Tab-separated table of C-alpha atoms in Angstrom:
chain	number	residue	atom	x	y	z
X	1	MET	CA	-46.446	-41.182	75.835
X	2	GLN	CA	-45.044	-40.224	79.574
X	3	TYR	CA	-41.428	-40.147	78.480
X	4	PRO	CA	-39.434	-41.120	81.811
X	5	GLU	CA	-38.445	-38.488	83.856
X	6	PRO	CA	-34.362	-37.934	82.629
X	7	ILE	CA	-35.769	-38.047	79.158
X	8	ALA	CA	-38.523	-35.717	79.517
X	9	ARG	CA	-36.099	-33.225	81.153
X	10	LEU	CA	-33.265	-33.747	78.074
X	11	ILE	CA	-36.120	-33.024	75.115
X	12	ASP	CA	-37.328	-29.822	77.475
X	13	SER	CA	-33.443	-28.525	77.222
X	14	TYR	CA	-32.875	-29.777	73.520
X	15	THR	CA	-36.070	-27.812	72.709
X	16	LYS	CA	-34.008	-24.394	74.192
X	17	LEU	CA	-31.525	-24.351	71.027
X	18	PRO	CA	-32.516	-22.109	68.116
X	19	GLY	CA	-34.206	-24.291	65.502
X	20	ILE	CA	-35.166	-27.121	67.390
X	21	GLY	CA	-38.776	-28.129	67.820
X	22	ILE	CA	-40.207	-30.684	70.013
X	23	LYS	CA	-39.904	-33.658	67.635
X	24	SER	CA	-36.249	-32.906	67.157
X	25	ALA	CA	-35.655	-32.520	70.062
X	26	THR	CA	-37.337	-36.117	71.012
X	27	ARG	CA	-35.075	-37.372	68.413
X	28	LEU	CA	-31.868	-35.938	69.777
X	29	ALA	CA	-32.590	-37.148	73.260
X	30	ILE	CA	-33.047	-40.761	72.145
X	31	HIS	CA	-30.048	-40.531	69.843
X	32	THR	CA	-28.278	-39.110	72.984
X	33	MET	CA	-29.219	-42.315	75.525
X	34	GLU	CA	-27.661	-44.403	72.531
X	35	MET	CA	-24.430	-42.312	72.448
X	36	ALA	CA	-21.262	-43.553	74.049
X	37	GLU	CA	-20.814	-42.591	77.722
X	38	GLN	CA	-17.787	-40.517	77.209
X	39	ASP	CA	-19.438	-38.582	74.562
X	40	VAL	CA	-22.291	-37.716	76.409
X	41	THR	CA	-20.039	-37.058	79.565
X	42	GLY	CA	-17.928	-34.604	77.220
X	43	PHE	CA	-20.965	-32.815	75.980
X	44	ALA	CA	-22.180	-32.021	79.374
X	45	GLN	CA	-18.495	-30.743	80.216
X	46	ALA	CA	-18.249	-28.548	77.130
X	47	LEU	CA	-21.710	-27.158	78.255
X	48	ILE	CA	-20.446	-26.480	81.884
X	49	SER	CA	-17.097	-25.211	80.194
X	50	VAL	CA	-18.574	-22.424	77.598
X	51	LYS	CA	-20.155	-21.180	80.850
X	52	ARG	CA	-17.610	-21.250	83.252
X	53	ASP	CA	-14.350	-20.537	81.435
X	54	LEU	CA	-15.523	-17.658	78.867
X	55	HIS	CA	-15.741	-14.134	79.425
X	56	PHE	CA	-16.096	-11.020	77.405
X	57	CYS	CA	-12.755	-9.636	76.470
X	58	SER	CA	-12.573	-6.197	78.043
X	59	ILE	CA	-11.580	-3.914	74.938
X	60	CYS	CA	-13.617	-5.643	71.896
X	61	GLY	CA	-16.329	-7.680	73.850
X	62	ASN	CA	-15.581	-11.044	72.180
X	63	PHE	CA	-15.643	-14.229	73.889
X	64	THR	CA	-12.522	-15.320	75.331
X	65	GLU	CA	-10.936	-17.329	77.990
X	66	THR	CA	-7.807	-14.976	78.009
X	67	ASP	CA	-8.325	-10.901	78.441
X	68	PRO	CA	-7.755	-9.348	76.207
X	69	CYS	CA	-8.828	-11.830	73.678
X	70	ALA	CA	-6.307	-13.555	71.066
X	71	ILE	CA	-7.659	-10.688	68.662
X	72	CYS	CA	-7.192	-7.782	70.715
X	73	ALA	CA	-3.525	-9.511	71.958
X	74	ASP	CA	-1.961	-10.192	68.322
X	75	PRO	CA	0.337	-7.234	67.260
X	76	ASP	CA	0.234	-8.491	63.909
X	77	ARG	CA	-3.343	-7.366	63.213
X	78	ASP	CA	-3.943	-4.263	61.915
X	79	GLN	CA	-4.475	-1.895	64.380
X	80	SER	CA	-5.697	0.683	62.560
X	81	THR	CA	-9.327	-0.714	61.555
X	82	ILE	CA	-11.912	-1.858	63.595
X	83	ILE	CA	-15.273	-3.877	62.438
X	84	VAL	CA	-18.355	-3.568	64.690
X	85	VAL	CA	-20.554	-6.483	64.939
X	86	GLU	CA	-23.690	-6.809	66.570
X	87	GLU	CA	-22.978	-10.224	68.117
X	88	VAL	CA	-19.647	-12.473	68.783
X	89	LYS	CA	-21.241	-14.826	65.907
X	90	ASP	CA	-20.360	-12.155	63.135
X	91	LEU	CA	-17.027	-11.631	64.473
X	92	MET	CA	-16.586	-15.267	64.105
X	93	ALA	CA	-18.488	-15.078	60.280
X	94	ILE	CA	-15.926	-12.599	59.067
X	95	GLU	CA	-12.768	-14.175	60.746
X	96	ASN	CA	-14.131	-17.822	59.194
X	97	ALA	CA	-14.039	-15.650	55.934
X	98	GLY	CA	-10.258	-15.357	56.756
X	99	GLU	CA	-9.395	-11.990	54.812
X	100	TYR	CA	-9.741	-9.418	57.152
X	101	ARG	CA	-6.663	-8.893	59.343
X	102	GLY	CA	-7.818	-5.680	61.607
X	103	LEU	CA	-9.728	-5.704	64.908
X	104	TYR	CA	-13.366	-6.142	66.036
X	105	HIS	CA	-15.793	-4.408	68.642
X	106	VAL	CA	-18.929	-6.290	69.175
X	107	LEU	CA	-21.809	-4.084	70.492
X	108	HIS	CA	-23.559	-6.994	71.859
X	109	GLY	CA	-26.939	-5.494	70.646
X	110	VAL	CA	-28.401	-3.270	68.182
X	111	LEU	CA	-30.016	0.083	68.605
X	112	SER	CA	-33.640	-0.862	68.796
X	113	PRO	CA	-36.147	1.971	70.058
X	114	LEU	CA	-39.045	-0.256	69.574
X	115	ASN	CA	-37.938	-2.409	71.953
X	116	GLY	CA	-36.604	0.118	73.794
X	117	LYS	CA	-32.645	-0.182	73.380
X	118	GLY	CA	-30.881	2.939	73.232
X	119	PRO	CA	-27.106	3.694	72.801
X	120	ASP	CA	-27.069	3.131	76.732
X	121	ASP	CA	-28.035	-0.325	76.510
X	122	ILE	CA	-25.545	-1.542	74.243
X	123	ASN	CA	-21.328	-1.699	73.699
X	124	ILE	CA	-20.721	1.878	72.301
X	125	ASP	CA	-19.196	3.705	75.154
X	126	THR	CA	-16.236	1.127	75.134
X	127	LEU	CA	-16.061	1.647	71.494
X	128	VAL	CA	-15.607	5.497	72.072
X	129	LYS	CA	-13.395	5.100	75.022
X	130	ARG	CA	-11.165	2.727	72.936
X	131	LEU	CA	-10.916	5.387	70.123
X	132	GLN	CA	-10.083	8.245	72.567
X	133	SER	CA	-7.094	6.235	74.388
X	134	HIS	CA	-6.102	4.532	70.627
X	135	ASP	CA	-4.975	7.486	67.843
X	136	GLU	CA	-3.830	4.697	65.328
X	137	ILE	CA	-7.221	3.478	65.065
X	138	GLU	CA	-8.181	5.127	61.837
X	139	GLU	CA	-11.462	3.527	60.237
X	140	ILE	CA	-14.372	2.067	61.929
X	141	ILE	CA	-16.255	-0.603	59.493
X	142	VAL	CA	-19.617	-0.658	60.491
X	143	ALA	CA	-21.110	-4.533	59.966
X	144	THR	CA	-24.105	-4.390	61.203
X	145	ASN	CA	-26.962	-6.422	59.941
X	146	ALA	CA	-28.710	-5.206	56.605
X	147	ASN	CA	-32.106	-4.245	57.929
X	148	ALA	CA	-33.410	-1.048	59.512
X	149	GLU	CA	-32.004	-1.390	63.509
X	150	GLY	CA	-28.793	-2.260	61.739
X	151	GLU	CA	-29.000	0.829	59.332
X	152	ALA	CA	-30.016	3.063	62.427
X	153	THR	CA	-26.983	1.671	64.669
X	154	ALA	CA	-24.408	2.338	61.717
X	155	MET	CA	-26.451	6.105	61.257
X	156	TYR	CA	-25.966	6.636	64.939
X	157	LEU	CA	-22.134	5.544	64.918
X	158	SER	CA	-21.529	7.719	62.001
X	159	ARG	CA	-22.782	10.507	63.272
X	160	LEU	CA	-21.037	9.784	66.431
X	161	LEU	CA	-17.626	9.343	65.205
X	162	LYS	CA	-17.252	11.097	62.012
X	163	PRO	CA	-16.681	14.781	64.026
X	164	ALA	CA	-13.585	12.812	65.747
X	165	GLY	CA	-12.183	12.685	62.509
X	166	ILE	CA	-12.622	8.789	62.322
X	167	ARG	CA	-13.512	7.296	58.468
X	168	VAL	CA	-16.806	5.378	59.330
X	169	SER	CA	-17.781	3.075	56.526
X	170	ARG	CA	-20.629	0.685	55.795
X	171	LEU	CA	-20.610	-3.166	54.158
X	172	ALA	CA	-21.768	-3.068	51.050
X	173	THR	CA	-25.386	-4.206	50.080
X	174	GLY	CA	-25.920	-5.924	47.034
X	175	LEU	CA	-26.208	-9.155	45.186
X	176	SER	CA	-24.782	-12.089	46.606
X	177	VAL	CA	-21.651	-13.299	45.043
X	178	GLY	CA	-22.966	-16.529	42.892
X	179	SER	CA	-26.698	-15.533	42.669
X	180	ASP	CA	-29.306	-14.986	40.067
X	181	ILE	CA	-30.742	-11.519	39.174
X	182	ASP	CA	-34.049	-12.664	38.621
X	183	TYR	CA	-33.842	-14.430	42.239
X	184	ALA	CA	-32.670	-11.354	43.957
X	185	ASP	CA	-35.593	-9.118	46.106
X	186	GLN	CA	-36.391	-5.700	44.923
X	187	ILE	CA	-34.669	-3.642	47.483
X	188	THR	CA	-31.175	-5.740	47.010
X	189	LEU	CA	-31.757	-5.030	43.533
X	190	ILE	CA	-32.044	-1.227	44.060
X	191	LYS	CA	-29.272	-1.303	46.594
X	192	ALA	CA	-27.116	-2.671	44.012
X	193	VAL	CA	-27.849	-0.516	41.084
X	194	GLU	CA	-27.305	2.346	43.727
X	195	GLY	CA	-24.112	1.125	44.596
X	196	ARG	CA	-22.832	-0.017	41.327
X	197	THR	CA	-19.107	0.375	41.054
X	198	LEU	CA	-17.008	1.262	37.613
X	199	LEU	CA	-15.096	-0.862	35.411
Y	1	MET	CA	-11.138	-18.968	63.034
Y	2	GLN	CA	-9.582	-20.432	65.869
Y	3	TYR	CA	-12.299	-20.557	68.389
Y	4	PRO	CA	-11.496	-20.630	71.681
Y	5	GLU	CA	-10.833	-24.167	73.342
Y	6	PRO	CA	-13.947	-24.141	75.247
Y	7	ILE	CA	-16.162	-23.148	72.279
Y	8	ALA	CA	-14.454	-25.731	69.767
Y	9	ARG	CA	-15.404	-28.511	72.455
Y	10	LEU	CA	-19.001	-27.871	72.660
Y	11	ILE	CA	-19.003	-27.181	68.480
Y	12	ASP	CA	-17.585	-30.885	68.232
Y	13	SER	CA	-19.971	-32.400	70.710
Y	14	TYR	CA	-22.744	-30.596	68.624
Y	15	THR	CA	-21.608	-32.337	65.301
Y	16	LYS	CA	-21.795	-35.793	67.246
Y	17	LEU	CA	-25.772	-35.217	67.153
Y	18	PRO	CA	-27.432	-36.555	64.140
Y	19	GLY	CA	-28.393	-34.127	61.364
Y	20	ILE	CA	-26.444	-31.234	63.029
Y	21	GLY	CA	-23.549	-30.420	60.511
Y	22	ILE	CA	-20.340	-27.764	61.592
Y	23	LYS	CA	-22.502	-24.639	60.614
Y	24	SER	CA	-25.598	-25.508	62.730
Y	25	ALA	CA	-22.945	-26.636	65.396
Y	26	THR	CA	-21.304	-23.461	65.387
Y	27	ARG	CA	-24.445	-21.723	65.418
Y	28	LEU	CA	-25.779	-23.795	68.289
Y	29	ALA	CA	-22.313	-23.289	70.311
Y	30	ILE	CA	-23.031	-19.449	70.338
Y	31	HIS	CA	-26.491	-19.390	71.385
Y	32	THR	CA	-25.366	-22.085	74.407
Y	33	MET	CA	-22.750	-19.394	75.459
Y	34	GLU	CA	-25.543	-16.501	75.284
Y	35	MET	CA	-28.155	-19.030	77.240
Y	36	ALA	CA	-28.807	-18.641	80.913
Y	37	GLU	CA	-26.489	-20.101	82.864
Y	38	GLN	CA	-28.854	-22.207	84.552
Y	39	ASP	CA	-30.465	-23.534	81.612
Y	40	VAL	CA	-27.120	-24.711	80.530
Y	41	THR	CA	-26.184	-26.600	83.591
Y	42	GLY	CA	-29.791	-27.995	83.651
Y	43	PHE	CA	-29.179	-29.382	79.983
Y	44	ALA	CA	-25.388	-30.802	81.108
Y	45	GLN	CA	-27.185	-32.228	84.069
Y	46	ALA	CA	-29.921	-33.584	81.886
Y	47	LEU	CA	-27.435	-34.981	79.405
Y	48	ILE	CA	-25.853	-36.766	82.615
Y	49	SER	CA	-28.637	-38.318	83.946
Y	50	VAL	CA	-30.064	-39.789	80.845
Y	51	LYS	CA	-27.199	-41.807	80.633
Y	52	ARG	CA	-26.668	-42.723	84.649
Y	53	ASP	CA	-30.116	-43.188	85.524
Y	54	LEU	CA	-31.547	-44.604	82.343
Y	55	HIS	CA	-31.322	-48.834	81.704
Y	56	PHE	CA	-32.682	-51.152	79.840
Y	57	CYS	CA	-36.099	-53.077	80.665
Y	58	SER	CA	-35.385	-56.554	81.576
Y	59	ILE	CA	-38.157	-57.651	79.853
Y	60	CYS	CA	-38.930	-55.674	76.853
Y	61	GLY	CA	-35.748	-53.720	76.186
Y	62	ASN	CA	-37.335	-49.906	76.580
Y	63	PHE	CA	-35.590	-47.444	78.357
Y	64	THR	CA	-36.432	-46.829	81.798
Y	65	GLU	CA	-35.907	-45.639	85.290
Y	66	THR	CA	-37.600	-48.820	86.986
Y	67	ASP	CA	-37.308	-52.329	86.180
Y	68	PRO	CA	-39.637	-53.228	84.910
Y	69	CYS	CA	-40.601	-50.519	82.765
Y	70	ALA	CA	-43.862	-48.438	83.463
Y	71	ILE	CA	-45.180	-50.365	80.219
Y	72	CYS	CA	-44.534	-53.987	81.393
Y	73	ALA	CA	-45.633	-53.154	84.769
Y	74	ASP	CA	-48.950	-51.925	84.134
Y	75	PRO	CA	-51.477	-54.588	84.465
Y	76	ASP	CA	-54.362	-52.733	82.369
Y	77	ARG	CA	-52.557	-53.361	79.241
Y	78	ASP	CA	-53.317	-56.286	76.721
Y	79	GLN	CA	-51.016	-59.026	78.106
Y	80	SER	CA	-51.976	-61.022	75.053
Y	81	THR	CA	-50.398	-58.677	71.908
Y	82	ILE	CA	-46.365	-57.639	71.877
Y	83	ILE	CA	-45.591	-54.984	69.376
Y	84	VAL	CA	-41.836	-56.103	68.409
Y	85	VAL	CA	-39.942	-52.728	66.930
Y	86	GLU	CA	-36.209	-52.308	66.245
Y	87	GLU	CA	-35.399	-49.137	68.340
Y	88	VAL	CA	-36.994	-47.302	71.652
Y	89	LYS	CA	-37.751	-44.651	69.164
Y	90	ASP	CA	-40.097	-46.852	67.047
Y	91	LEU	CA	-41.991	-47.712	70.937
Y	92	MET	CA	-42.083	-44.326	71.442
Y	93	ALA	CA	-43.943	-43.250	67.883
Y	94	ILE	CA	-46.291	-45.920	68.538
Y	95	GLU	CA	-47.145	-44.768	72.010
Y	96	ASN	CA	-47.366	-41.354	70.763
Y	97	ALA	CA	-49.953	-42.506	68.576
Y	98	GLY	CA	-51.915	-43.396	71.697
Y	99	GLU	CA	-53.836	-45.809	70.194
Y	100	TYR	CA	-52.245	-49.302	70.797
Y	101	ARG	CA	-52.764	-50.746	74.544
Y	102	GLY	CA	-50.697	-54.117	74.237
Y	103	LEU	CA	-47.132	-54.460	75.115
Y	104	TYR	CA	-43.544	-54.076	73.328
Y	105	HIS	CA	-40.419	-55.746	72.658
Y	106	VAL	CA	-37.056	-53.857	71.582
Y	107	LEU	CA	-34.952	-55.618	69.335
Y	108	HIS	CA	-32.003	-52.996	69.656
Y	109	GLY	CA	-31.202	-53.715	65.740
Y	110	VAL	CA	-32.288	-55.504	62.715
Y	111	LEU	CA	-31.072	-59.036	61.096
Y	112	SER	CA	-28.520	-57.220	58.731
Y	113	PRO	CA	-26.497	-60.159	56.715
Y	114	LEU	CA	-24.276	-57.354	54.522
Y	115	ASN	CA	-23.461	-55.539	58.134
Y	116	GLY	CA	-22.705	-58.933	60.084
Y	117	LYS	CA	-25.731	-58.769	62.321
Y	118	GLY	CA	-27.324	-61.839	62.775
Y	119	PRO	CA	-29.908	-63.134	65.064
Y	120	ASP	CA	-27.767	-63.624	68.548
Y	121	ASP	CA	-26.890	-60.125	68.066
Y	122	ILE	CA	-30.129	-58.564	68.454
Y	123	ASN	CA	-32.513	-58.905	71.153
Y	124	ILE	CA	-34.262	-62.031	69.630
Y	125	ASP	CA	-33.418	-64.818	72.584
Y	126	THR	CA	-35.281	-62.868	75.297
Y	127	LEU	CA	-38.337	-62.494	72.986
Y	128	VAL	CA	-38.203	-66.123	72.631
Y	129	LYS	CA	-37.810	-66.949	76.618
Y	130	ARG	CA	-40.898	-64.086	77.181
Y	131	LEU	CA	-43.050	-66.195	74.844
Y	132	GLN	CA	-41.978	-69.419	76.575
Y	133	SER	CA	-42.693	-68.446	79.910
Y	134	HIS	CA	-46.061	-65.979	79.459
Y	135	ASP	CA	-49.034	-68.467	78.161
Y	136	GLU	CA	-51.071	-65.419	77.311
Y	137	ILE	CA	-49.223	-63.931	74.369
Y	138	GLU	CA	-51.234	-64.475	71.169
Y	139	GLU	CA	-50.127	-62.401	68.909
Y	140	ILE	CA	-46.549	-60.725	67.969
Y	141	ILE	CA	-47.054	-57.841	65.509
Y	142	VAL	CA	-43.477	-56.902	63.765
Y	143	ALA	CA	-43.306	-53.265	63.282
Y	144	THR	CA	-39.524	-53.388	61.595
Y	145	ASN	CA	-38.986	-50.900	59.246
Y	146	ALA	CA	-40.904	-50.718	55.619
Y	147	ASN	CA	-37.335	-51.913	53.784
Y	148	ALA	CA	-35.313	-54.978	52.985
Y	149	GLU	CA	-33.761	-55.633	56.223
Y	150	GLY	CA	-37.120	-54.932	58.431
Y	151	GLU	CA	-38.658	-57.072	55.907
Y	152	ALA	CA	-36.027	-59.325	56.396
Y	153	THR	CA	-36.063	-59.598	60.439
Y	154	ALA	CA	-39.960	-59.795	60.250
Y	155	MET	CA	-39.629	-62.948	57.874
Y	156	TYR	CA	-37.389	-64.866	60.325
Y	157	LEU	CA	-39.376	-63.806	63.211
Y	158	SER	CA	-42.275	-65.296	61.604
Y	159	ARG	CA	-40.620	-68.640	60.911
Y	160	LEU	CA	-39.046	-68.748	64.105
Y	161	LEU	CA	-42.306	-68.279	66.200
Y	162	LYS	CA	-45.536	-69.526	64.031
Y	163	PRO	CA	-44.811	-73.096	64.926
Y	164	ALA	CA	-45.445	-72.335	68.458
Y	165	GLY	CA	-48.714	-71.388	67.677
Y	166	ILE	CA	-48.378	-67.927	67.974
Y	167	ARG	CA	-49.767	-65.500	65.635
Y	168	VAL	CA	-47.315	-63.233	64.047
Y	169	SER	CA	-48.409	-60.311	61.740
Y	170	ARG	CA	-46.948	-57.182	60.264
Y	171	LEU	CA	-47.703	-53.669	60.036
Y	172	ALA	CA	-49.727	-52.848	56.678
Y	173	THR	CA	-47.632	-50.949	54.083
Y	174	GLY	CA	-49.846	-48.810	51.644
Y	175	LEU	CA	-50.309	-44.720	51.273
Y	176	SER	CA	-50.108	-42.375	54.139
Y	177	VAL	CA	-53.088	-41.110	55.445
Y	178	GLY	CA	-53.930	-37.961	53.526
Y	179	SER	CA	-51.243	-38.396	50.842
Y	180	ASP	CA	-51.765	-37.995	47.156
Y	181	ILE	CA	-51.189	-41.266	44.803
Y	182	ASP	CA	-49.304	-39.306	42.082
Y	183	TYR	CA	-46.946	-38.725	44.855
Y	184	ALA	CA	-46.426	-41.859	45.961
Y	185	ASP	CA	-43.600	-44.108	44.698
Y	186	GLN	CA	-44.117	-46.960	42.889
Y	187	ILE	CA	-43.565	-49.569	45.255
Y	188	THR	CA	-45.554	-48.408	47.595
Y	189	LEU	CA	-48.105	-48.296	45.147
Y	190	ILE	CA	-47.696	-51.754	44.232
Y	191	LYS	CA	-48.015	-52.872	48.095
Y	192	ALA	CA	-50.971	-50.494	48.244
Y	193	VAL	CA	-52.848	-52.378	45.325
Y	194	GLU	CA	-51.807	-55.740	47.261
Y	195	GLY	CA	-53.133	-55.367	50.197
Y	196	ARG	CA	-56.259	-53.453	48.931
Y	197	THR	CA	-58.861	-53.966	51.515
Y	198	LEU	CA	-62.876	-54.693	50.630
Y	199	LEU	CA	-65.766	-52.548	51.267
């Protein structure tokens, strides 16, 4: 059917979100019309606010209201270790796990020659400058995704930074905790055998 | 982790949508931050607009910018038949099927004694007035959901309207088109046998 213009526009906006097709978007748009006025207004204000009030931390590239971000500004965090991630969502995933107490660096991308993305296109130069001006940094943990591009980026960083005497490590690949061996894919199994740890 | 306030607010707003939990909401919020400014602004404006610019059609209860709505105002539609639905989304589903050319009436709810919803709480009185003032209406097709409350509402409407000489019908229950008999639930199968049609 021809939806009234305001509904059509909202459906269109919802379909721009990841994983939401035209059917879900229509359902969400209709639900929105039936929501309380203040919830919808709050939603709209929250959308505007994330674009207006959030910026990249000039040190690590995290999203933040203040500069530097709360993590970089926290003197209680371990200043000797930096986890390098591709995107802010990866930083958030590691923070949510709640164990790591060091710092971060967000590349905002990954090396991808096929897509024309080289070292100058991602946030590597700021990482190098950060290492040059902070002697206390001892280890870089590369937490790029466990795929070809993530591996390539990890290798590049390793070759770039190791000569400067910095320890560069990579997240372990292997079985997910709680998973069944017969459900693991072949490459993960091979990596898990290669990376076996002594008991 | 402690998300910056603007992100936390947006995550909270996303979780108010149906079928979106805290994990999906976080993913959507982070994606939103990375969207183009104009897309986010457009999204916010579309949200405001559906609440500000859309109203209920005073005749049928559909969402509309104009009053009466485009369907009620269309003289080419069959004025003798009204499909009664629970919610606007049901009207939209039938419109999207593209075959029906009559009118609609949206109850905005369903009879539900357990939840304290009686005939006065849903849009039944306007339907009765509509029938009183429009002699050309011959048939009411009750398209409430195929569950206990939907059935009860259909029965109520049938008893209310039949004495006035109006034909009241109900959508057929049976197998979904394209479905396998061995996957159908028992009650649907019983209904499908009861409602069998002669070849």
